[in-house]
Short mmCIF file of C-alpha atoms in Angstrom, two decimals:
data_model
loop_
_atom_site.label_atom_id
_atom_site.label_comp_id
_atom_site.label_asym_id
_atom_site.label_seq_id
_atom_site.Cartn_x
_atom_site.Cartn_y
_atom_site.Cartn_z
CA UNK A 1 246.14 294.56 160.74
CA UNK A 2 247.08 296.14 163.83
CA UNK A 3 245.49 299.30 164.40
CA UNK A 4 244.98 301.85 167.53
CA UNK A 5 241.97 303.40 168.15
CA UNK A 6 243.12 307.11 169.42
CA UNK A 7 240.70 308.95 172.20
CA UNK A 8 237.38 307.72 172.27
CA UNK A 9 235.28 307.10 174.83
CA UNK A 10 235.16 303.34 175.68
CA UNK A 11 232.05 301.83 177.52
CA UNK A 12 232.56 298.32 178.48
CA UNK A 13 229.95 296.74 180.32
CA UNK A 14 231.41 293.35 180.99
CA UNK A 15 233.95 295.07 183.21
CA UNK A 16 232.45 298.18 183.91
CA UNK A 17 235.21 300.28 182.16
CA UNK A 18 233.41 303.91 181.06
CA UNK A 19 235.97 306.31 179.76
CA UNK A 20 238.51 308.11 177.50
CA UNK A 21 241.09 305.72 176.37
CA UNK A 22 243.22 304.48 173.34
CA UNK A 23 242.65 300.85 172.44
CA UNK A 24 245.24 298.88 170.43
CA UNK A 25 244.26 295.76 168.32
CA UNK A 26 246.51 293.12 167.27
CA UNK A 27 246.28 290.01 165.92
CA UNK A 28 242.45 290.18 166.10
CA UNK A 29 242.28 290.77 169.89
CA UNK A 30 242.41 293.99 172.28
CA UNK A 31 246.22 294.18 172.92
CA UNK A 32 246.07 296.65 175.50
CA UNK A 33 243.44 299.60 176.56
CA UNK A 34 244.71 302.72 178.10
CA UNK A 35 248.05 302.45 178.63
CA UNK A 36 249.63 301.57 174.85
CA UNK A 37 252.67 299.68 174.79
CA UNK A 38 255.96 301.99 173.37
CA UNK A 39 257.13 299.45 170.79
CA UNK A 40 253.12 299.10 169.33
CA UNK A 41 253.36 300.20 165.67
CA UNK A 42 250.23 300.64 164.40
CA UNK A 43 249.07 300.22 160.47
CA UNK A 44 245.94 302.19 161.01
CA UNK A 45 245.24 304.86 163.61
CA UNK A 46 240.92 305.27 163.79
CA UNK A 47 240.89 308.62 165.27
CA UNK A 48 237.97 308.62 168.20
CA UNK A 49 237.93 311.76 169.01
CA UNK A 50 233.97 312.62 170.29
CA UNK A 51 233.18 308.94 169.50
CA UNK A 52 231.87 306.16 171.63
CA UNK A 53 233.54 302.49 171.25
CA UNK A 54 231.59 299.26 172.88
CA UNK A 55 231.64 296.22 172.38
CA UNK A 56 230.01 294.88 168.99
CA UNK A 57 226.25 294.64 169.96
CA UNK A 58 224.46 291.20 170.10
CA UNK A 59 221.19 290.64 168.00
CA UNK A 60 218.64 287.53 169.49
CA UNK A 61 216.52 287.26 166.60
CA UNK A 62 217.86 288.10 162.93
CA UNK A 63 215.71 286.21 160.23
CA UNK A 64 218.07 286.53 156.98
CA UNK A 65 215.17 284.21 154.69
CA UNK A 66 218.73 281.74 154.20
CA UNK A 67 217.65 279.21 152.95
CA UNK A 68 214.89 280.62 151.09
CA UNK A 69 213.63 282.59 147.40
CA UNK A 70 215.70 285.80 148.14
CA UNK A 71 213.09 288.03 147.10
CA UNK A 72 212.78 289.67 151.40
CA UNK A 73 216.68 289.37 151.38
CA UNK A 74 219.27 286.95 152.47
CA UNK A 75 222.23 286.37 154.52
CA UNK A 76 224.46 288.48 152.50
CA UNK A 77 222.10 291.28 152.33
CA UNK A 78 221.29 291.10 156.15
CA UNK A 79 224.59 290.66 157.68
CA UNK A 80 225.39 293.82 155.66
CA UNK A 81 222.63 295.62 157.40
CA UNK A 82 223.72 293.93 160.47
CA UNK A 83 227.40 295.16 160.47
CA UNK A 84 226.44 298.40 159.34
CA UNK A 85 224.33 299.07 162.85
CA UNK A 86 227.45 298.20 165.04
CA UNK A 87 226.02 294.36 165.16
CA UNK A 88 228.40 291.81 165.81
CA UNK A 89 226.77 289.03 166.47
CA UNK A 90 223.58 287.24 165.58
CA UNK A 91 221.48 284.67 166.00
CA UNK A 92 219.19 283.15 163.25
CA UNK A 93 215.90 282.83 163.45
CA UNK A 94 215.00 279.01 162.03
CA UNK A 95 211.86 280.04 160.62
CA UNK A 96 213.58 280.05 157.25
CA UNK A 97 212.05 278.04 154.12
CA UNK A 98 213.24 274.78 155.01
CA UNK A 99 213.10 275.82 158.26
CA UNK A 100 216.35 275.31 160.29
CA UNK A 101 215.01 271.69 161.53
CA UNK A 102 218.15 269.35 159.95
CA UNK A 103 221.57 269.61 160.95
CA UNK A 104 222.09 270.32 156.76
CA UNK A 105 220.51 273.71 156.86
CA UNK A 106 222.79 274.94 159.89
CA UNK A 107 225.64 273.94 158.18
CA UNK A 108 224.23 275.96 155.39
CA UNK A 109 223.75 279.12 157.30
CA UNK A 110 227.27 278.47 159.35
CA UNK A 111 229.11 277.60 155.76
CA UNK A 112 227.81 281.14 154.06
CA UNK A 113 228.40 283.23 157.20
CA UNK A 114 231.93 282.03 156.81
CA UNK A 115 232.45 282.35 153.31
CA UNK A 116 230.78 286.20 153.69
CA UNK A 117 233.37 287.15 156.41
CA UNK A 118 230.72 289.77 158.03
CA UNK A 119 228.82 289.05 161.34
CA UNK A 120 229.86 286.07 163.68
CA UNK A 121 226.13 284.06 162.65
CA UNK A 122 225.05 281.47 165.61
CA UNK A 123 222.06 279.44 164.03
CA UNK A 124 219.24 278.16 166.07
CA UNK A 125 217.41 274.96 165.84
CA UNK A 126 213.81 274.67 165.15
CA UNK A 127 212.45 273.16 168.78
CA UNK A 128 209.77 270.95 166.78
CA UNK A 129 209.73 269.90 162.93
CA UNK A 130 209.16 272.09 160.23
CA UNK A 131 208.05 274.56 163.51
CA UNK A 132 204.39 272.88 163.79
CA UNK A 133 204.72 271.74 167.51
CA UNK A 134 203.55 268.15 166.46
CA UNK A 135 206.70 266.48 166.28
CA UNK A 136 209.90 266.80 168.06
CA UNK A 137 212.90 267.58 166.10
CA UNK A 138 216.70 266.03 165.93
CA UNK A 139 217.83 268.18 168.41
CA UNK A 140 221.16 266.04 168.98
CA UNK A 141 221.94 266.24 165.00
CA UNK A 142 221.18 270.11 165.18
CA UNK A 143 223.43 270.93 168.35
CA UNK A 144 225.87 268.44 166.56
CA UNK A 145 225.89 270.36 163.51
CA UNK A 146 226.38 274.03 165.69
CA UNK A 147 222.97 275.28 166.76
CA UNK A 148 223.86 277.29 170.11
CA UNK A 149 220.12 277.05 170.85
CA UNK A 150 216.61 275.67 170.60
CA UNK A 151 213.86 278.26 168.88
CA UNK A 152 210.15 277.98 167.74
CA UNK A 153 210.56 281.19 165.77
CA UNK A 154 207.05 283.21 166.22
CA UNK A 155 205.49 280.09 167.29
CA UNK A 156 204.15 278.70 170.25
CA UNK A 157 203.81 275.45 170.99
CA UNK A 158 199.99 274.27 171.43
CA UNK A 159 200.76 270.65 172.51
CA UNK A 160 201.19 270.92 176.28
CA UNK A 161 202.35 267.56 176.62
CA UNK A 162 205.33 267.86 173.53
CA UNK A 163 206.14 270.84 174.90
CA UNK A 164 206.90 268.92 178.22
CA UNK A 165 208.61 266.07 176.35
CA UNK A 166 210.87 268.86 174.48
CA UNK A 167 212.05 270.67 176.88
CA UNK A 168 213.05 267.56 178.99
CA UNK A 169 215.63 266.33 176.47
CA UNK A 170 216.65 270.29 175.52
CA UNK A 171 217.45 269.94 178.91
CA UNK A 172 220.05 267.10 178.13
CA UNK A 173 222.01 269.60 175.93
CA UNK A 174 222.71 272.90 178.05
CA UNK A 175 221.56 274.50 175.18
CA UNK A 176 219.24 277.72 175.73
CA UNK A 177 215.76 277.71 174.73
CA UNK A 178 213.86 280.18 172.84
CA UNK A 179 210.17 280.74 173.51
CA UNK A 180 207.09 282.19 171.69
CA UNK A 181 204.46 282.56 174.45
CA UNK A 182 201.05 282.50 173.39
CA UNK A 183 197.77 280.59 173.59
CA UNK A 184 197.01 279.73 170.24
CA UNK A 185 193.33 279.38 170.48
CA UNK A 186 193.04 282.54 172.19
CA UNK A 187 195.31 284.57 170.08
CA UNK A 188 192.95 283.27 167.45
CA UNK A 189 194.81 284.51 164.23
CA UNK A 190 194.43 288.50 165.58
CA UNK A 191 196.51 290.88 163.41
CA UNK A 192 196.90 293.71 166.24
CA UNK A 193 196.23 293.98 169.97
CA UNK A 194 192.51 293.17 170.72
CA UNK A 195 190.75 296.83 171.75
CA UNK A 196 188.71 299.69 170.73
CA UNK A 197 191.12 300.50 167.94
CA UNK A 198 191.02 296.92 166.38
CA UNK A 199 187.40 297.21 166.54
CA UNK A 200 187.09 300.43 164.91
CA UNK A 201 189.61 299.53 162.24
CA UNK A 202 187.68 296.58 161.76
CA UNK A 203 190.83 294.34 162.12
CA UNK A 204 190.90 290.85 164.08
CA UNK A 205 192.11 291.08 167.60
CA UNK A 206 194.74 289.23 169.58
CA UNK A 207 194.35 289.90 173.10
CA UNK A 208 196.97 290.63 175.82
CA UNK A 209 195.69 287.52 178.26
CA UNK A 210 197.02 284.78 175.27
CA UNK A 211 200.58 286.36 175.95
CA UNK A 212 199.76 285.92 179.71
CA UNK A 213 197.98 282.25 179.36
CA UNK A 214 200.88 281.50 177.34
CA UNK A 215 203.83 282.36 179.86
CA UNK A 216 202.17 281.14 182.36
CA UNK A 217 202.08 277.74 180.95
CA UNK A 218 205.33 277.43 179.79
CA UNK A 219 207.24 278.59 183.19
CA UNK A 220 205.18 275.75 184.80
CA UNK A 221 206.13 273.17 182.41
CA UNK A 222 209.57 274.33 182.38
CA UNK A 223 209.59 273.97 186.23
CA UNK A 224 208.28 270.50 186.15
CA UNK A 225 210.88 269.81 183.88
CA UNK A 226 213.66 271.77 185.64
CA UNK A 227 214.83 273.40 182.21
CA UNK A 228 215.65 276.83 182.05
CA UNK A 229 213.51 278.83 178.88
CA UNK A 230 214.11 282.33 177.73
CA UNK A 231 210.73 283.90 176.79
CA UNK A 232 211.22 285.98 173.68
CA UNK A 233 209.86 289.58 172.90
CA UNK A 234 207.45 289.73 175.68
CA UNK A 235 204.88 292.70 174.86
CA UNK A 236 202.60 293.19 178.57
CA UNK A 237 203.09 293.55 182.57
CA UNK A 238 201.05 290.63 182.69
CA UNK A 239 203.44 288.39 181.23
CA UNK A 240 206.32 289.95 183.25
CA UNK A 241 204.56 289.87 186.45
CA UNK A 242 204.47 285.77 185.89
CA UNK A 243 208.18 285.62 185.13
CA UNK A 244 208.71 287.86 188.28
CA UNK A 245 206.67 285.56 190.63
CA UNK A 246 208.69 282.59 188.63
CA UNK A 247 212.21 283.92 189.69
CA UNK A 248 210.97 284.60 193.67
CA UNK A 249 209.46 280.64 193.57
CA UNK A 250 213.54 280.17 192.56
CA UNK A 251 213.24 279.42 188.39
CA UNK A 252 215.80 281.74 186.50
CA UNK A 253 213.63 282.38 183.18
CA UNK A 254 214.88 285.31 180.90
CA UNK A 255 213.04 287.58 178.87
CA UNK A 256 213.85 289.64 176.59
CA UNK A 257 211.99 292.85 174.83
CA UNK A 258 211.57 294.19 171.65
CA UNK A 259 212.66 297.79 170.91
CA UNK A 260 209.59 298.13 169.06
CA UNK A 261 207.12 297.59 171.80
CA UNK A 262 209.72 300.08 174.04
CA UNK A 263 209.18 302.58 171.87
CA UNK A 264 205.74 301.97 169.67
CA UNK A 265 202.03 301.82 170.68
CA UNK A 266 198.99 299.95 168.76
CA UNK A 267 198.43 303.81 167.82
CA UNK A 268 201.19 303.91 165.88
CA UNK A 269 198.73 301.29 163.38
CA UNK A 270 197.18 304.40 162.07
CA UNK A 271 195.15 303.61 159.35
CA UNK A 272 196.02 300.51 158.93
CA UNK A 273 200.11 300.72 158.25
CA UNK A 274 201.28 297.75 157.81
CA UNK A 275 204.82 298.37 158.52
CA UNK A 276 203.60 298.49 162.37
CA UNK A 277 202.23 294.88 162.03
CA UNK A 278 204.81 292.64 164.57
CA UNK A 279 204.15 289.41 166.76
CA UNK A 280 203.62 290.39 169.23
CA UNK A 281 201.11 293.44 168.18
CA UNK A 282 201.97 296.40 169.42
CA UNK A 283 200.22 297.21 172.30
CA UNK A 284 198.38 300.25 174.22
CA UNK A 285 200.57 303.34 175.58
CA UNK A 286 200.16 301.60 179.57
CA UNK A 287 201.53 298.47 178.50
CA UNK A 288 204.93 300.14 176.65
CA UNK A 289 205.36 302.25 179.59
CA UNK A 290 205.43 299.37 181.95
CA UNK A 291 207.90 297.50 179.78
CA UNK A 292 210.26 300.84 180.85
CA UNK A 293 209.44 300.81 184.34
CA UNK A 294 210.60 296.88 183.91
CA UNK A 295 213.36 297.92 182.01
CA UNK A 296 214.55 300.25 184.22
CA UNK A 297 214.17 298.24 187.35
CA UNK A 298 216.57 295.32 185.69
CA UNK A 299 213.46 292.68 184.73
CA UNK A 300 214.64 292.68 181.39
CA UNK A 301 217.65 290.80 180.38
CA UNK A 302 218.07 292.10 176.75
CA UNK A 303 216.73 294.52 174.19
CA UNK A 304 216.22 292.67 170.38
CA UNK A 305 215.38 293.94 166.81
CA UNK A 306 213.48 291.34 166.28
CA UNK A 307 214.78 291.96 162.87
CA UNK A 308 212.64 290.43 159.98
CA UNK A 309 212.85 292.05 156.78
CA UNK A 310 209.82 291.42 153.61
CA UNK A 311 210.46 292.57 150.20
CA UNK A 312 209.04 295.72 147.93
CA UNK A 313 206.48 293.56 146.66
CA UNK A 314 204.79 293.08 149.64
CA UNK A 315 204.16 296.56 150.13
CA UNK A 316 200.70 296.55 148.69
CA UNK A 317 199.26 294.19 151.07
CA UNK A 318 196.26 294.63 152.75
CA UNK A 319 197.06 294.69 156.70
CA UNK A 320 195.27 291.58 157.36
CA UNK A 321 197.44 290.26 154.41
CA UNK A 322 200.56 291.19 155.99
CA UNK A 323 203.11 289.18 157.10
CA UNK A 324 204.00 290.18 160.86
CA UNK A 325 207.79 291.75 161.17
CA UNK A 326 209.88 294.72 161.37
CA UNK A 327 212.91 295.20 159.57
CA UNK A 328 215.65 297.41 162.38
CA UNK A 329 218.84 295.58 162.58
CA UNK A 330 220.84 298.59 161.48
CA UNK A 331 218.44 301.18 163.61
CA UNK A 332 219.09 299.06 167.45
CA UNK A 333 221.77 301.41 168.69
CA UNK A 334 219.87 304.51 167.93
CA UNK A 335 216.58 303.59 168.52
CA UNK A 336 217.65 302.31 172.49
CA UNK A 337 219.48 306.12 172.25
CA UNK A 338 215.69 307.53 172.06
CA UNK A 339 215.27 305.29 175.45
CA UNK A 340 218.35 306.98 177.14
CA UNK A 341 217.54 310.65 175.26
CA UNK A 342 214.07 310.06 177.19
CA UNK A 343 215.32 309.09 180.69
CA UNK A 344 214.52 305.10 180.97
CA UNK A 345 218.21 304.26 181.33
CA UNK A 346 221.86 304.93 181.13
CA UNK A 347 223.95 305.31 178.48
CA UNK A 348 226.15 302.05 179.73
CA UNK A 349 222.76 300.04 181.04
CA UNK A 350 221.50 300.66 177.57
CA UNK A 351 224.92 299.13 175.97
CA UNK A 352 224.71 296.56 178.57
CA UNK A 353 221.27 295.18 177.09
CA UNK A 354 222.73 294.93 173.48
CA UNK A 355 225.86 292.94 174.59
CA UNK A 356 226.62 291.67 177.74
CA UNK A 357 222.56 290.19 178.52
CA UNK A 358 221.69 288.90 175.13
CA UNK A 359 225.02 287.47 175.04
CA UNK A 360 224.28 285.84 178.65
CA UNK A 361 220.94 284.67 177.57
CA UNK A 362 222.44 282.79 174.09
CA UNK A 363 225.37 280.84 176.21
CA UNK A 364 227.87 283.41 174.44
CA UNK A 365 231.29 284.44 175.59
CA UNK A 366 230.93 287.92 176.97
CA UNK A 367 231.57 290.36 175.01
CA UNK A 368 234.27 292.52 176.00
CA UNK A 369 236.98 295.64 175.48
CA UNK A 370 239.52 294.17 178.06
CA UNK A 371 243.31 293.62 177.35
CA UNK A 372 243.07 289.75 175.93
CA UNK A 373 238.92 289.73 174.17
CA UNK A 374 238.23 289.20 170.49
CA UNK A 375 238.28 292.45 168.64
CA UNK A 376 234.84 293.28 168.11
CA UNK A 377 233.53 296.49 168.10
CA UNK A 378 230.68 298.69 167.44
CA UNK A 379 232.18 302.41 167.46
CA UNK A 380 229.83 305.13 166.70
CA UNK A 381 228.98 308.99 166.82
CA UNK A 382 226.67 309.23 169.47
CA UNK A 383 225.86 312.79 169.13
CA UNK A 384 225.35 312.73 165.53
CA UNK A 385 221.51 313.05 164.30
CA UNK A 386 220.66 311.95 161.25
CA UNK A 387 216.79 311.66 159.85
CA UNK A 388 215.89 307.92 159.20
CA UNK A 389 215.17 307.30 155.01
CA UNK A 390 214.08 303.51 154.75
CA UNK A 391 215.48 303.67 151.15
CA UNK A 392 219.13 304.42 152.12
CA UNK A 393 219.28 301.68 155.03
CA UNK A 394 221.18 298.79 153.70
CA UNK A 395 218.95 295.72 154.69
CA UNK A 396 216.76 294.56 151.69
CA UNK A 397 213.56 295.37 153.70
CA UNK A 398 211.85 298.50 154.01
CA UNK A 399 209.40 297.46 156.06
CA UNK A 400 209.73 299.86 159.09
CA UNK A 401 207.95 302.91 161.03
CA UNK A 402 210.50 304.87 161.88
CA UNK A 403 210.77 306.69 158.54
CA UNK A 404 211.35 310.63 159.18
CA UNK A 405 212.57 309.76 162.84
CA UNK A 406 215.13 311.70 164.03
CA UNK A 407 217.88 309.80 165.43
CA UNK A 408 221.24 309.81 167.11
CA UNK A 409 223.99 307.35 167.18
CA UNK A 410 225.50 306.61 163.86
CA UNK A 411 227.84 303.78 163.69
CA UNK A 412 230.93 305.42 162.04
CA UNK A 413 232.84 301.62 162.01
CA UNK A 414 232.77 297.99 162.90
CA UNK A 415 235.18 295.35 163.62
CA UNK A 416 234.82 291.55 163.96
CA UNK A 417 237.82 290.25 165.20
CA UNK A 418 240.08 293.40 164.40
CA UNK A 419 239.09 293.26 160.74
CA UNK A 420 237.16 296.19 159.80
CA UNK A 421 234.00 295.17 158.29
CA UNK A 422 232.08 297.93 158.28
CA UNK A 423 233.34 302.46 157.86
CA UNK A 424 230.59 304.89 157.07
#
């Protein structure tokens, strides 16, 4: 369908575009921005008046349980919730059940993405079988069969010596590689950050120096190696001072940062809320607010989700019991809002890190609102406020902290490749 998106304002990071503007779509791609041709006819005019149009934004980590038992959700349901928060594109966690270590499950995931017609779904290959850093996987089968990277999930490798052997033939492939940073032995099964609060909830620790053992480690090995790693949802200034001192020795690692721990503290934990339970724990208010400071000096090269819905019958789970995750797909855009409503960044720096860098980090085309770019967009009503209610969101997990937030930023519409997939 060709349609014409009348007056909104159009912030495109790729080519640092920020204004008022019409946008006409045809044939699945941006015809022509600004400047409409006379003879365009348009099927369906999308009126953007006091609306904000970017490119669709870019999820790192979306784990959809596909294949699995359904009962946290699946593809379908997740995609839905991903579309429905502007997101566009997504990459799979492979800590599915099988995990995503054979070439038959990513055809599985690419073959029901497909056949859904929602999201644009890039699955990622386990690093090591069945995720237990003991045995290398197929990698060649799994970059064979699509995977546009190499992921351990929430795990970290223990094995020092596989991990070396790994990421010297990951190197073979170009492919990215997705790292979970953390000492095993010293993280020592802890269900929050290791403080006073864990010991006056009585909860098992997991301290801030495994994060920092753990990065540590794996820059060196990747440097022995020469293979470039992205270190996934990294949670202290510890762990970013080590990939600073990386890049100045000349390594190129990239990091990325959950909203969570940019907006969330281990206070947040209350007593004992289980919905605040995420790898890495939430940590104390000094360790968020350098994350910012990172942030907002350019250290970080994307802002994730870290999406990873559990089912109703979870909910009466003991916090130890818990499984770690958040479920926040469809709450990214407005919950990196809060960052820009509270001074960290920029309206376009904050667009930036949900396209253009995560899209950098996965090997992705860059996304883009220029004459000739796939159609995919993310339009939304950025000063509309809404109050979050878990129960309407659309994802099949409710396990989240932000209920009774206020917000801004609701996604009015989203297209993947012109076709609308998404209208509030």
């Amino acid at each position: 369908m060709r349609r014409l998106l009348r007056g909104a304002r159009i912030i495109d990071p790729a080519t640092g575009f920020d204004g008022v503007a019409d946008l006409a779509i045809a044939g699945g791609r941006i015809l022509a921005r600004g400047q409409i041709p006379a003879d365009f006819m348009a099927e369906e005019v999308l009126d953007g008046s006091g609306l904000v149009a970017c490119p669709g934004l870019v999820e790192m980590s979306l784990q959809a349980h596909t294949p699995g038992h359904g009962r946290d959700g699946d593809l379908a349901s997740e995609l839905r919730a991903a579309v429905a928060g502007g997101v566009v594109h997504v990459a799979l966690s492979p800590a599915t059940d099988p995990c995503a270590d054979t070439a038959g499950v990513i055809h599985q995931q690419r073959n029901l993405a497909a056949a859904l017609g929602l999201a644009k779904v890039y699955p990622t290959g386990a690093l090591t079988r069945q995720l237990a850093g003991e045995a290398l996987s197929e990698m060649a089968a799994l970059e064979e069969a699509g995977a546009v990277a190499f992921s351990q999930g929430g795990r970290a490798v223990g094995n020092g010596a596989l991990l070396r052997l790994a990421l010297a033939y990951a190197a073979d492939f170009a492919l990215p590689v997705l790292l979970h940073s953390e000492d095993a032995l010293l993280a020592a099964d802890g269900v929050m950050h290791e403080g006073a609060l864990s010991v006056r909830l009585g909860l098992a620790g997991r301290t801030a120096i495994a994060e920092q053992v753990g990065v540590l480690r794996d820059l060196a090995i990747a440097q022995l190696v020469d293979c470039p790693v992205h270190l996934r949802h990294l949670s202290t200034m510890a762990a970013l001072d080590a990939v600073q001192a990386a890049r100045r020795r000349g390594q190129q690692p990239t990091v990325d940062v959950s909203i969570h721990h940019l907006l969330l503290t281990e206070q947040d934990v209350g007593l004992f809320n289980t919905h605040a339970k995420v790898l890495p724990p939430l940590r104390p208010g000094r360790e968020r607010d350098a994350l910012r400071q990172a942030l907002a000096q350019g250290q970080i090269d994307a802002i994730s989700s870290d999406h990873c819905p559990w089912g109703v019958d979870r909910m009466g789970q003991t916090f130890a019991q818990a499984p770690f995750g958040i479920a926040a797909v469809e709450l990214l855009l407005p919950l990196t809002l809060r960052l820009v409503d509270e001074g960290v960044m920029d309206l376009a720096t904050a667009i930036g890190l949900l396209t253009t860098g995560p899209a950098r980090v996965l090997g992705l085309a860059t996304p883009s609102l220029a004459p000739g770019a796939p159609a995919d967009l993310c339009i939304f009503a950025a000063d509309q406020y809404f109050v979050v209610d878990p129960r309407q969101l659309v994802s099949r997990g409710k396990n989240l902290p932000y209920g009774q937030w206020e917000l801004r930023g609701k996604v009015r519409y989203t297209l993947v490749d012109g076709h609308l997939v998404y209208r509030a």
